[in-house]
Structure formats: C-alpha cells, structure tokens
XYZ file of C-alpha atoms in Angstrom:
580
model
C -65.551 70.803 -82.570
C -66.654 68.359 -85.430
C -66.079 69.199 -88.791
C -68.206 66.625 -90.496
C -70.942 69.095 -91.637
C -68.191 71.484 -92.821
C -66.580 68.403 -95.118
C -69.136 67.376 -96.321
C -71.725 69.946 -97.170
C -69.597 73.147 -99.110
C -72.425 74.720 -100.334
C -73.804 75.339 -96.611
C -70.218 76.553 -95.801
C -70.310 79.614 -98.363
C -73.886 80.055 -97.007
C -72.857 80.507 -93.529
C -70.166 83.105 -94.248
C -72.706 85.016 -96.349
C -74.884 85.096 -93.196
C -71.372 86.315 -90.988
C -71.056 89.315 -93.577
C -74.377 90.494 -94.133
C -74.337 91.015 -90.463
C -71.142 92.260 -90.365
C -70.605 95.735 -88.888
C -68.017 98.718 -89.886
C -64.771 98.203 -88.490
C -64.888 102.188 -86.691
C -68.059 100.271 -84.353
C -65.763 97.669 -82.885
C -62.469 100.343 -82.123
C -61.926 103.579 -83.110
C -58.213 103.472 -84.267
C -57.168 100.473 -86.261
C -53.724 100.501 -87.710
C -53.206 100.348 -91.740
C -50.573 98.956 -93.732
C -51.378 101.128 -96.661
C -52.058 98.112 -98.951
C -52.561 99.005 -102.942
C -55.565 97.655 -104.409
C -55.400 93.953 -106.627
C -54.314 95.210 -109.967
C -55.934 91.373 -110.839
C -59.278 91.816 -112.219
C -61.813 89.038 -111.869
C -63.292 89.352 -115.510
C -59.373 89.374 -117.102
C -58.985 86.211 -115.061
C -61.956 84.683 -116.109
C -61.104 85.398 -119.768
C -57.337 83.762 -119.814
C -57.714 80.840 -122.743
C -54.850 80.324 -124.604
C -56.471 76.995 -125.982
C -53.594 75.126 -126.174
C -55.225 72.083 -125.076
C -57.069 68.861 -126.463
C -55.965 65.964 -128.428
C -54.501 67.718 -131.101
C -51.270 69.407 -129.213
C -51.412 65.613 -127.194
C -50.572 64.095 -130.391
C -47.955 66.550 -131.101
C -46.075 66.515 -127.508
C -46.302 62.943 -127.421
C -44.085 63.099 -131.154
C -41.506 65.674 -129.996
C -41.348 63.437 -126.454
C -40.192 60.424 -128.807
C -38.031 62.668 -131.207
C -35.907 63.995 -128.022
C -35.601 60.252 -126.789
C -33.913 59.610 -130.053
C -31.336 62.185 -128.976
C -29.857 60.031 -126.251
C -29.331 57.721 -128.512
C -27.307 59.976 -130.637
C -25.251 61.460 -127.740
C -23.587 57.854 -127.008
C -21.987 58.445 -130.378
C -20.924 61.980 -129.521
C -19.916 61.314 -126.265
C -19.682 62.389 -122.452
C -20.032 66.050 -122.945
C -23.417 66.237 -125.211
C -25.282 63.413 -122.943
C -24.600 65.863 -119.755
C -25.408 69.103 -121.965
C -28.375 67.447 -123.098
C -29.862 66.232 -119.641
C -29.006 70.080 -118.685
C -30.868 71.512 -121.210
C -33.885 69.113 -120.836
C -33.733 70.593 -116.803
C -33.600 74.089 -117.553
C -36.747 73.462 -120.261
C -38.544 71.714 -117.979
C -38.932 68.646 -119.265
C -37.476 66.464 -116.805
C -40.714 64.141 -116.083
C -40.925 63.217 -119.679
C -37.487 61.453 -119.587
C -36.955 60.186 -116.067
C -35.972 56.807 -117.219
C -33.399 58.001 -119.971
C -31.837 60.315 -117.648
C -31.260 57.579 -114.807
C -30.165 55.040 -117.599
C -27.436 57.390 -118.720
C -26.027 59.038 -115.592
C -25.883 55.415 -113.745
C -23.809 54.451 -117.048
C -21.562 57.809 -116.325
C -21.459 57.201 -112.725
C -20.475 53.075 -113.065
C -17.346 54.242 -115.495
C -16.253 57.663 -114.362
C -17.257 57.532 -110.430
C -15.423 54.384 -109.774
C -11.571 56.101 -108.241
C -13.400 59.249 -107.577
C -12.094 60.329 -111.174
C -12.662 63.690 -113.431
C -13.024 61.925 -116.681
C -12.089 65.626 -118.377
C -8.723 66.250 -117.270
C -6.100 66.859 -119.543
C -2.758 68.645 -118.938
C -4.964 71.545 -118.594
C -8.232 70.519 -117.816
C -11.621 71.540 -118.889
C -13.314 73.745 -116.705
C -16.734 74.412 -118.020
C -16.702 70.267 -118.799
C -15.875 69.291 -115.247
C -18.100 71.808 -113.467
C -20.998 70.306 -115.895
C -20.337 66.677 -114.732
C -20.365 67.779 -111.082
C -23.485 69.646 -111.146
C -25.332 67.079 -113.321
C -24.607 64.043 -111.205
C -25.030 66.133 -107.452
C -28.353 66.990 -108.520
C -29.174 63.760 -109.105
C -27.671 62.083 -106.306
C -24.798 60.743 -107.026
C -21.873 60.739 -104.814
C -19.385 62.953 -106.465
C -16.686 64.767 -104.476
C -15.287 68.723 -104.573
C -11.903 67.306 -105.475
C -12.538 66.876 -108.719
C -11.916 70.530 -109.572
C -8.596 69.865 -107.470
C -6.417 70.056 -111.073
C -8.121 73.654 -111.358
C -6.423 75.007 -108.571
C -2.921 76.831 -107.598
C -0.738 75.364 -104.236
C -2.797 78.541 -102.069
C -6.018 76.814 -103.264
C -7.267 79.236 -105.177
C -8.296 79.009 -109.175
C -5.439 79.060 -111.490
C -4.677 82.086 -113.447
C -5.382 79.773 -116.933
C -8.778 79.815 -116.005
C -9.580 83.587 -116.232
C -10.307 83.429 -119.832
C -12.954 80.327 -119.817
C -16.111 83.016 -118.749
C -18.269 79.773 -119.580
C -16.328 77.593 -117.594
C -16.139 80.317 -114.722
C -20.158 80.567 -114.897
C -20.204 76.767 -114.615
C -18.197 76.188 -111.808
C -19.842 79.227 -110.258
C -23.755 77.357 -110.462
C -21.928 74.166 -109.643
C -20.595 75.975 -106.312
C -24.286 76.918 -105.348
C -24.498 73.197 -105.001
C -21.732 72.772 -102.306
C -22.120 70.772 -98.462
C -21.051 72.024 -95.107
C -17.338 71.912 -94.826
C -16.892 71.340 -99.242
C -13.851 74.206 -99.194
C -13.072 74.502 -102.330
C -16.273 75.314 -103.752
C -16.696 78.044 -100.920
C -13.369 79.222 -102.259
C -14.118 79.330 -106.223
C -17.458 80.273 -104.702
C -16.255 83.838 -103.350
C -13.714 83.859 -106.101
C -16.056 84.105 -108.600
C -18.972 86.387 -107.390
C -15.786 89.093 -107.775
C -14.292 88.063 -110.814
C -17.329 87.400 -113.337
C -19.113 90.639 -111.877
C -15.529 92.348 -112.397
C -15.263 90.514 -116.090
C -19.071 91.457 -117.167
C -18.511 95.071 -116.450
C -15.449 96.035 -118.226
C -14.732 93.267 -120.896
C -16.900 94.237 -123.917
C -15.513 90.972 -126.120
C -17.319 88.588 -124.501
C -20.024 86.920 -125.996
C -23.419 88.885 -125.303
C -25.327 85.433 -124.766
C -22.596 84.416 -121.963
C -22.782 87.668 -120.574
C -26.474 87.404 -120.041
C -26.024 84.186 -118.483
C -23.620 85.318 -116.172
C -25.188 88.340 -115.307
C -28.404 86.172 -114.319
C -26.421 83.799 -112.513
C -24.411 86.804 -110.306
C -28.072 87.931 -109.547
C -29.746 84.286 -108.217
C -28.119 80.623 -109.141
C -30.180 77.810 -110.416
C -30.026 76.030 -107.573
C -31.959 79.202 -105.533
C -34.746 79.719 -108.476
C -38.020 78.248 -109.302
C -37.275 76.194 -112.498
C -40.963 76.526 -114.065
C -40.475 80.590 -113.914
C -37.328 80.744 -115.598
C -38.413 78.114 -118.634
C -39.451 80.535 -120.277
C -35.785 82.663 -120.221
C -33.646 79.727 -120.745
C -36.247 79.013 -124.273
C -35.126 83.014 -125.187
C -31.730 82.271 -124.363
C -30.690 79.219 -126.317
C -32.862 80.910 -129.248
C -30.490 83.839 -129.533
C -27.547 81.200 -128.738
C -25.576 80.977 -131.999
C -22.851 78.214 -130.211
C -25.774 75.719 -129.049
C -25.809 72.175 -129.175
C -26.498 70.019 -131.756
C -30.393 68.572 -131.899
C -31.298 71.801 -129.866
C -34.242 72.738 -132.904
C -36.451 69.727 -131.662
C -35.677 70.141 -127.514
C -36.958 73.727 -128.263
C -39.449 72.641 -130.169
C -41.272 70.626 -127.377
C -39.726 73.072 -125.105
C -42.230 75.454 -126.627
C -45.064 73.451 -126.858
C -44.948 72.002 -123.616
C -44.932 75.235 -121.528
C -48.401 76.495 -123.717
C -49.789 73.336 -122.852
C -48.627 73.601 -118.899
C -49.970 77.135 -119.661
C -53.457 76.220 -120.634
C -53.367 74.108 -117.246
C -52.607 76.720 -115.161
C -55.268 79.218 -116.567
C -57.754 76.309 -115.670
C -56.457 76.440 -112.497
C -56.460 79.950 -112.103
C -60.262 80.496 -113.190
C -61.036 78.547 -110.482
C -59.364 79.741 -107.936
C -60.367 83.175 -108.887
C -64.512 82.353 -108.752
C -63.843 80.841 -105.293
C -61.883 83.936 -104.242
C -64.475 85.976 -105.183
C -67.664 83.882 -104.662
C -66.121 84.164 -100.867
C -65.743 88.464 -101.493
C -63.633 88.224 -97.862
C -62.140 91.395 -99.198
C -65.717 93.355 -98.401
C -65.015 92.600 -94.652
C -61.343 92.386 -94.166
C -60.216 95.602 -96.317
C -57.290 96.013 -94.003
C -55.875 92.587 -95.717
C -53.467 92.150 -99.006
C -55.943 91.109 -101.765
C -53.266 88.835 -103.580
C -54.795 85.960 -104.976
C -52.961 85.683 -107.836
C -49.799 86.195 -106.257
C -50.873 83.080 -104.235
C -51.561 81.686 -107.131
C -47.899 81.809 -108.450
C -46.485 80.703 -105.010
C -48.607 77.399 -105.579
C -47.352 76.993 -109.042
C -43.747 77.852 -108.078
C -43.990 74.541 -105.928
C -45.693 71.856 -108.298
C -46.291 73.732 -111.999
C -46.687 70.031 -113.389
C -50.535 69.124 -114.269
C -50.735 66.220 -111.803
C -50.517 68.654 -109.166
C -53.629 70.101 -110.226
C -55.804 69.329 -106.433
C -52.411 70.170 -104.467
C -51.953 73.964 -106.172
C -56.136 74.531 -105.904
C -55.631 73.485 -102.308
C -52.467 75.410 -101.556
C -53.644 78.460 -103.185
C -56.540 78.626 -100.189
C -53.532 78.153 -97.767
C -51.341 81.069 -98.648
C -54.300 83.051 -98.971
C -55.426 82.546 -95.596
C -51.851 83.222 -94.442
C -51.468 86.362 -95.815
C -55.308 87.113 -94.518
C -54.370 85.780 -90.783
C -50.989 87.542 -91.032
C -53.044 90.876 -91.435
C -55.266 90.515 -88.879
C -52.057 90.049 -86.317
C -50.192 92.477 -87.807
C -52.266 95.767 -88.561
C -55.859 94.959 -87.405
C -56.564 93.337 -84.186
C -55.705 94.087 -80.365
C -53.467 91.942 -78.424
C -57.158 90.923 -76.244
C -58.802 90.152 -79.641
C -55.805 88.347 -80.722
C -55.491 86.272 -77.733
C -59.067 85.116 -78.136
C -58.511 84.051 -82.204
C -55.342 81.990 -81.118
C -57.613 80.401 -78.515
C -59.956 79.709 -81.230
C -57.512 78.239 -83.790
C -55.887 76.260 -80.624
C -58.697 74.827 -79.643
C -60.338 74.889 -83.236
C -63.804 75.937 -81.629
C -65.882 78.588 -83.434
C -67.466 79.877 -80.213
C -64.267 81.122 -78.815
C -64.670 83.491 -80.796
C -68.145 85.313 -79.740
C -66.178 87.967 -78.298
C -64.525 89.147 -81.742
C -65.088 91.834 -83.949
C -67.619 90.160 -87.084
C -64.313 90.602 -89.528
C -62.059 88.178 -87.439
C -65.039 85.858 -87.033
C -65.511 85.657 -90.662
C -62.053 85.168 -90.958
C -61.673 82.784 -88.479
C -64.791 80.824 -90.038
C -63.142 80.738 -93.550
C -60.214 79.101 -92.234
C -61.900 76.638 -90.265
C -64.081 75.168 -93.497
C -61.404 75.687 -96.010
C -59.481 73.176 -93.531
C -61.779 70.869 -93.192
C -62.656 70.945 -96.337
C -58.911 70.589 -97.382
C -58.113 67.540 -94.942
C -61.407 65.839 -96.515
C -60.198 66.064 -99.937
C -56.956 64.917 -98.986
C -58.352 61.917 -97.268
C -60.728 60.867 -99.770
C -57.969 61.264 -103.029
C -54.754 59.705 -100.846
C -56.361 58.068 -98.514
C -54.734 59.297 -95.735
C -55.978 59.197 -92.472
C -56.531 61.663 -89.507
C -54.785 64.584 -91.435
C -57.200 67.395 -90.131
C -55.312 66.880 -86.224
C -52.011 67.140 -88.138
C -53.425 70.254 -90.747
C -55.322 72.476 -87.508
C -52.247 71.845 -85.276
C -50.046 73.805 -87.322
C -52.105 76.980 -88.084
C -52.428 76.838 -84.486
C -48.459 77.206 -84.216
C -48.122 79.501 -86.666
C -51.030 81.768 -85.004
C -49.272 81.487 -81.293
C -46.129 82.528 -83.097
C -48.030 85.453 -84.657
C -49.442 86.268 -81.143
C -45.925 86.321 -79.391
C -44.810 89.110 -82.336
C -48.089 90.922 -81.286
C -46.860 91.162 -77.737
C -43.500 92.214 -78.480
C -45.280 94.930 -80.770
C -47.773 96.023 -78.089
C -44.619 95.990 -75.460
C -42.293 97.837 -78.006
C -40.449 95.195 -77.053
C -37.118 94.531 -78.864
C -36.616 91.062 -78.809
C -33.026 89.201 -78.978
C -31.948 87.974 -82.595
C -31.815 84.498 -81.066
C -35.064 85.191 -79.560
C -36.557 86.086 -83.327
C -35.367 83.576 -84.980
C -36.630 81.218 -82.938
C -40.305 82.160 -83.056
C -39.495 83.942 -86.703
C -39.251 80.228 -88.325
C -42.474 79.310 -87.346
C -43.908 82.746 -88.737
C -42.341 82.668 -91.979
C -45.256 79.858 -92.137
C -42.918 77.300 -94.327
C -43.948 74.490 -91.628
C -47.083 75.690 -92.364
C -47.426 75.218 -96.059
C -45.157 72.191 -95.486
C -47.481 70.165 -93.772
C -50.553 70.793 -96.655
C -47.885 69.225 -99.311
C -46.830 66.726 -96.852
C -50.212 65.393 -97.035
C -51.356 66.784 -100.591
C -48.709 65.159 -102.476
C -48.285 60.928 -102.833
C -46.030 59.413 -100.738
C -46.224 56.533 -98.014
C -44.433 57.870 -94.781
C -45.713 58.735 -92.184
C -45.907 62.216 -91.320
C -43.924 61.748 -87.382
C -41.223 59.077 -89.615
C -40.138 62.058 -91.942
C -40.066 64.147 -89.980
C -37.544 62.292 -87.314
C -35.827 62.091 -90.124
C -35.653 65.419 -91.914
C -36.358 68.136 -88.962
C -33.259 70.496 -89.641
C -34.690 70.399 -93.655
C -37.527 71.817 -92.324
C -36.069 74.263 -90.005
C -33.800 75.377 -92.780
C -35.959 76.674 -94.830
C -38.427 77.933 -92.686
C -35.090 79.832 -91.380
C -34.562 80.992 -95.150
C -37.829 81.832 -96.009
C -37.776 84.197 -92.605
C -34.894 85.957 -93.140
C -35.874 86.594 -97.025
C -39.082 88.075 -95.962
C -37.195 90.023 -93.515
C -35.036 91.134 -95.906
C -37.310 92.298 -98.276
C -39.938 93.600 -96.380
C -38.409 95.423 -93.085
C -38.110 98.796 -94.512
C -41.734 99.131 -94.934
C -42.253 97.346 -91.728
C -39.912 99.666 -90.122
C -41.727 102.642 -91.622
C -44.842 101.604 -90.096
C -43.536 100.195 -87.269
C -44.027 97.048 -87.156
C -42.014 94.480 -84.668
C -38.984 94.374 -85.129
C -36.717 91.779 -88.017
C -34.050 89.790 -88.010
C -32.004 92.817 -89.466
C -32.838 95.122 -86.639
C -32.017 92.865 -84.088
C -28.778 91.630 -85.336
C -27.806 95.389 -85.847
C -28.710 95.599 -81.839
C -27.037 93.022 -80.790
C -23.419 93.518 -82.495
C -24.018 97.206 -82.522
C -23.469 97.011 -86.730
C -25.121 99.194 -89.418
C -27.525 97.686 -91.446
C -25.602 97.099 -94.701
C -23.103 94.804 -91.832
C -26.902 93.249 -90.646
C -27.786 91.950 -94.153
C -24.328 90.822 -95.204
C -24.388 89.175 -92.009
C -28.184 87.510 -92.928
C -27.031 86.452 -96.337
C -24.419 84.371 -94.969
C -26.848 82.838 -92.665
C -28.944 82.188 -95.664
C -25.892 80.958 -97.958
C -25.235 78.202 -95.264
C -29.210 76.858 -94.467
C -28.690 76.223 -98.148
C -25.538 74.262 -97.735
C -27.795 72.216 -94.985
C -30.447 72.156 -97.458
C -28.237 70.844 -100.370
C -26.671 67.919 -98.552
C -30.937 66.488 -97.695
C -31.979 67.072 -100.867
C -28.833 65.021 -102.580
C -28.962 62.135 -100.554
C -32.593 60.973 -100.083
C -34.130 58.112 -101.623
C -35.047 58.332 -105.036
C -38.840 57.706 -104.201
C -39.402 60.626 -102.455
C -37.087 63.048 -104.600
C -40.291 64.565 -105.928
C -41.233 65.453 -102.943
C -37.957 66.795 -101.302
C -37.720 69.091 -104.550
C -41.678 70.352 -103.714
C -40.604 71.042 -100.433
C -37.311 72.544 -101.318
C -39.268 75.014 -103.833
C -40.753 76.601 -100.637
C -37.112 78.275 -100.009
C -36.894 79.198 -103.705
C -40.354 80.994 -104.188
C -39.205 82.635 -101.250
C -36.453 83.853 -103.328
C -38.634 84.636 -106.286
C -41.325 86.848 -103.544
C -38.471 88.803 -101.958
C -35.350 89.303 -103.860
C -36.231 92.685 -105.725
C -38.299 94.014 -102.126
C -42.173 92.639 -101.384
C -43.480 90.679 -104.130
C -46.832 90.448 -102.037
C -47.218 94.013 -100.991
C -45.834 96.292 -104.269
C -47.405 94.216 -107.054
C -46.281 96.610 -109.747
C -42.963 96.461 -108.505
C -42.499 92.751 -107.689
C -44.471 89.894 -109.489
C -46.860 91.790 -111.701
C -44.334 91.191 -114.952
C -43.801 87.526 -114.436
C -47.213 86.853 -113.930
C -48.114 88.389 -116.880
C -44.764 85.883 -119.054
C -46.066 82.873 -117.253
C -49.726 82.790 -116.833
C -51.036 85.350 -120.132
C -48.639 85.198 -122.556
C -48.111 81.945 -124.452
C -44.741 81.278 -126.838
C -45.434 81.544 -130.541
C-alpha cells in the first residue's frame, strides 16, 4: 500500500485516527473476557511536562561552555608536564562527565602518543618491583576503549604462579576497583581478566562489608561498581553521580575545579535540550490520546523518553531521539496488544497486516487494534520520510516495515505457545526471544536515523553476531526482570522457566545460569565495539547503548511496568532537576 499521502500530509494522518476513535466501540462489544496486566496509571502528567524550563539555554551559557571547553584543553597541556598517570586520569574523568565530544581531537592526539611509546613490546609502562595496580588497570581500560590493541598480559606482574592476584594487592581497594571495571572490558578466551574478574566480585564485596577504614568515597565507588560496571551503564545517566562523587572526593586530581565546572554547566545545558525534546514528544503523545482506546496498554511515554536519551543524550541527536521515542512507544503499545489484549485469530490478522503493510487486512479487527495498527503505519512512514529527506537515504521504509513485521511474527509465535500452554524449549525461546526483545527493531531506526555511509545489507554482513548479542542481552534482561509478574499472570513462559525445565534446576540455578549467558554476549560485544573503524565508533557505541538501557530498564525489576519502583527517581535527577 502507498504511503505517499501518509508522508507527506501529517495533519490528515492525526485526522484520520480521530475519525478511527470517535467510532471506536467499548472493548466488552468485541469479546467478553479480555485479559489485564494490571498496569498502574502514568504518574507523568501532561501539564508538569509541558512546564519543564530550566532555561539554561541561549547565547549567554554558549559563551560560557565555549570558555570552560578552552580552559580544559589547556589541561592537556599541563598533564605532559605531570606525566602518564594525570593524561589517562584526565581523559577518564572527561568520559565519566560526559564530555567526550568536546575533546575528540585531544584525546586521539594523546593516547596515539601513549600508544606509539608504551604499546610498542606489548609493555606496562607502570611496573616497578611491585607494580602499580590501580595505574596499570587505568592504562588498560583507557586505551581498550578506545581501540587500541592492548593485551591482558599486562597485569601478568600482578599475579601469583596459580594465576591468581597476589596477596600485595589486597590492600590497593582503588587499584582492586580498577582492575575490576577494567575486567568488564575483557574478550572471549582473555583468562586472566575472567580470573581477577571472579576474584574480585568476592573480595571487594567481602572488603566493603567488614573493613570500616576505608575511604567512604572509594567505598561508594566500589559499591556502585559491585552493583553494574561502567562498561554495562548508560554514561549520560550516571553524569550526574560521578559530578557528586568527585565533589565529595577530597584525593582528586589536580585541575578537577574547572572539568567540574563545565561538567556542571554542560549537563544543564544538555538538560534544557532534553526538556525541548520532551515537550514535544509529550503534545504528540497526547494530541494522539491512543490511551482513550487502548487502556489495556502501558502509558509510558516518558519512560520511552529516557530509553531514547539513554542511546544519543547529545543535542545533534535531537530528530533521532523524537523519532525513536515514537518507536518504543509503539513497541510497548504492539507488545500489549499480543500479550494481554487480542486473540490468537485477531492476532493472526494484525501480523498479516504489518506483513503485508496493508490497512485493509485489518477490517476484521476490533476498532482498538485498527487504531493501533493505523498509528504505526503513519508514524512509519512518516519516520522513513524524515529520514530520507535529512540523510538522504534511500528506500528505508522496505527496510523500517520489514522489521516490525519480524518482530510482530515473533510476537505471534509467543501468542501460540500462550494459547497452547505450550512450554517451549530454552533453545526454542531464545531463538524467537531475540527478535522479541525488539533490539533489531530499534536497531534498524538508528541504523538509518543516525549519519553514516554503509549500506544497511554491508554492516550488517559484517556485524550480525553484534546484533544478535544484544538482542540476546536485552531478552534475557527483560526476562529477568519481568518474569515474576509474567509468571503471576501467566504469561508464556521466559528464558528462566525454560532453562529451569530443561536442566531440572531451581530458579536461583536458572538466573545464575542467565547471567553468565549475559556476562559472555558482552565479551562478544566488547571485542566489535573495540575493533571497528574509528568512523563509525559513534555509531557502534549508539547501538551498544541498546544493551545498556536494557540494563538501566531491568536491573532493580520492570522499569516500564512499576514506575515508582523503577525509573521514576532518575527521571526526576536527569530530566527536572538541574545542578546548581
């Protein structure tokens, strides 16, 4: 069916859903007996949204950034006086603020100096007759993240004949916490930082607990660190933590007062962006008012909101985020409809629809799922337009239709095996479950959303088990996090129930047994993200984020269905409070 009127013409979009609703009849006329997931109402208010201003924008605070941004580049010119140890603590504090974009260039110029001197015999350039842990650990981390080869080995002068840490080593907690983040960072087959890895989970949990001398600043960071590493979190939502943190560090580096300074500034000013962002979204959530109609559907705008931000928070991402924030809204909405509202003949006939991305297949549905169906099919279009006319791509809408229509067959087959109280295998789940976690999904939108040249079939020849990773990851989180209410209401069965069936295991064996598989996809996902080409880095990292909202939604239960519980607090640090 041709989209051209959809692209082109909003305005008669909105009107044509307007004329689906006020047609629309009660759900009890279609079927007597839907099922409910017991979904709390949005705790997001339309006219709080619409008043978030925290006015930190215009050419005033551009005047001032642009100052501090030249200040901080002075700084790497004063580390080459102090040496290898302040340049890497300062590019690590400039990551954890998250300032990287503003000093791309310095950062290269620096570590390619580090890695033509110190990478040359595959040396640790901080080894002594002792060694310095927290040193070494910094270098590795620093220079993996950014690509450059550097090899496990050098923490080889750390470790005992058995291959395990040496006993000198207990007492450097920072050095310890290092090596710990640095471990999060390790390949398939890297040993030695699975080792110090599993090592260290024991001994700094063991060390936090009953040592009360250490330093109450380390101790946070270690505690934070035991709970999710660096590598696993969303850098924009903990900027705001690391700012606290180095504040109330009495041992920080030299020069910090100005990196804070901008630190500061810089996250109001992303801040301001975001609310922008957010107003709109909000008036097109509820200019649409799908919630009227689909009542049996998380109302979580906001929350899909965040997910956007959590993969591009910087202000060029502006049309990506607006556009991605439709997405996950529809997938949550869609998600609904398979899981709690229709029957497996309605189903069948919206797959059908999305398949063959034809409104009339879908005369035979209840007015809800043809609203619903309708909403998706102009927010596409109108999202492959957009991306066609700003990138000028071509042919994306093919490309953008194909994959909702995967991700609503994959939907379908957990209908069946719902309807059929049908248990599947784990192999079986996890092999539809990747394409329902709907990472391909939102993969595909940045794909084309974000500015790069390849070609969509090139990349992915290229990178399919990146993408399969952490689809796998963002599966098994969700399943983690949300099967005991899924259970309770029961729902088809997860990748926790299914592993407990098939080894005959209790569950607390089923999610140890899940994390692992999660530890490793990251071990796959680590080696592609350290060894692509620096021009599409950017990307790979946007991608990459996909896995580590995924542990931002689902590590403390459902961050979409228990707002209260889950994402209402950060929300409130990232979006409504500025820094003073």
């Amino acid at each position: 069916m041709d989209c051209g009127m959809h692209l082109h013409n909003p305005q008669a979009d909105e009107q044509q859903i307007l004329q689906w609703q006020t047609k629309s009849e009660p759900s009890y006329l279609v079927h007597d007996q839907r099922r409910s997931a017991n979904y709390k109402p949005n705790i997001w208010k339309y006219d709080f949204l619409e008043s978030l201003n925290n006015n930190f924008d215009g050419e005033y605070y551009q005047i001032q950034i642009q100052k501090l941004i030249e200040d901080v580049k002075d700084l790497f010119g004063e580390c080459k006086a102090l040496g290898l140890l302040a340049k890497l603590e300062l590019i690590d504090s400039i990551q954890k603020l998250g300032l990287n974009s503003y000093f791309e260039k310095e950062i290269k110029e620096t570590l390619d100096t580090i890695a033509s001197v110190e990478l040359k015999n595959n040396s640790n350039p901080f080894i002594s007759s002792e060694g310095d842990l927290y040193a070494t650990a910094l270098f590795f981390k620093i220079l993996r993240q950014h690509g450059y080869k550097v090899s496990q080995d050098v923490f080889g002068v750390f470790m005992d004949e058995i291959g395990t840490l040496k006993k000198s080593t207990f007492g450097d907690v920072k050095g310890m916490l290092e090596l710990l983040e640095a471990s999060n960072l390790a390949f398939e087959g890297e040993n030695i930082l699975d080792e110090a890895k599993a090592f260290l989970m024991v001994t700094l949990r063991d060390t936090n607990t009953m040592c009360g001398d250490i330093d109450s600043c380390i101790s946070k960071h270690v505690a934070y660190a035991l709970k999710l590493s660096s590598q696993r979190r969303v850098q924009w939502f903990n900027v705001k933590w690391h700012i606290k943190a180095y504040e109330e560090d009495n041992t920080k580096q030299a020069n910090m007062t100005t990196l804070l300074e901008l630190a500061k500034l810089n996250f109001n000013m992303v801040q301001a962006t975001l609310q922008k962002d957010l107003r709109e979204a909000s008036k097109w959530w509820n200019n649409l008012d799908l919630t009227k109609n689909l009542d049996f559907a998380r109302d979580r705008m906001v929350e899909c909101f965040m997910c956007a931000v959590g993969l591009a928070f910087e202000p060029q991402y502006k049309s990506f985020r607006k556009s991605l924030t439709k997405v996950i809204n529809l997938i949550l909405i869609i998600d609904d409809v398979y899981d709690v509202y229709g029957s497996l003949e309605e189903l069948n006939h919206f797959t059908k629809a999305v398949e063959r991305w034809d409104v009339r297949e879908t005369e035979q549905l209840p007015e809800c799922m043809k609203i619903c169906f309708q909403v998706l099919y102009n927010t596409t279009c109108e999202i492959a337009y957009e991306i066609e006319e700003e990138k000028g791509r071509n042919q994306v809408l093919p490309h953008l239709s194909k994959v909702w229509a995967d991700f609503c067959k994959a939907l379908l087959v957990e209908a069946e095996w719902y309807n059929k109280a049908y248990t599947p295998s784990f192999e079986e789940h996890l092999s539809n479950g990747w394409i329902s976690s709907s990472a391909s999904l939102i993969f595909t939108h940045a794909f084309f959303a974000t500015a790069h040249e390849e070609r969509m079939d090139e990349f992915l020849h290229k990178n399919e088990d990146l993408v399969y990773n952490i689809s796998l990851i963002l599966r098994l989180l969700n399943d983690l996090g949300t099967s005991a209410a899924e259970q309770e209401r029961g729902d088809a069965a997860s990748s926790i129930l299914c592993y407990m069936r098939k080894v005959n295991a209790s569950e607390e064996i089923a999610r140890k047994h899940i994390k692992g598989m999660i530890d490793n996809a990251w071990k796959k996902i680590n080696e592609k993200c350290f060894t692509q080409v620096p021009e599409i880095s950017s990307f790979i990292n946007i991608t990459t984020n996909i896995a580590r909202v995924g542990h931002n939604l689902y590590q403390d239960g459902d961050g979409f269905g228990d707002q209260e519980q889950g994402t209402r607090g950060q929300i409130q640090s990232l979006l409504v409070e500025p820094l003073s």
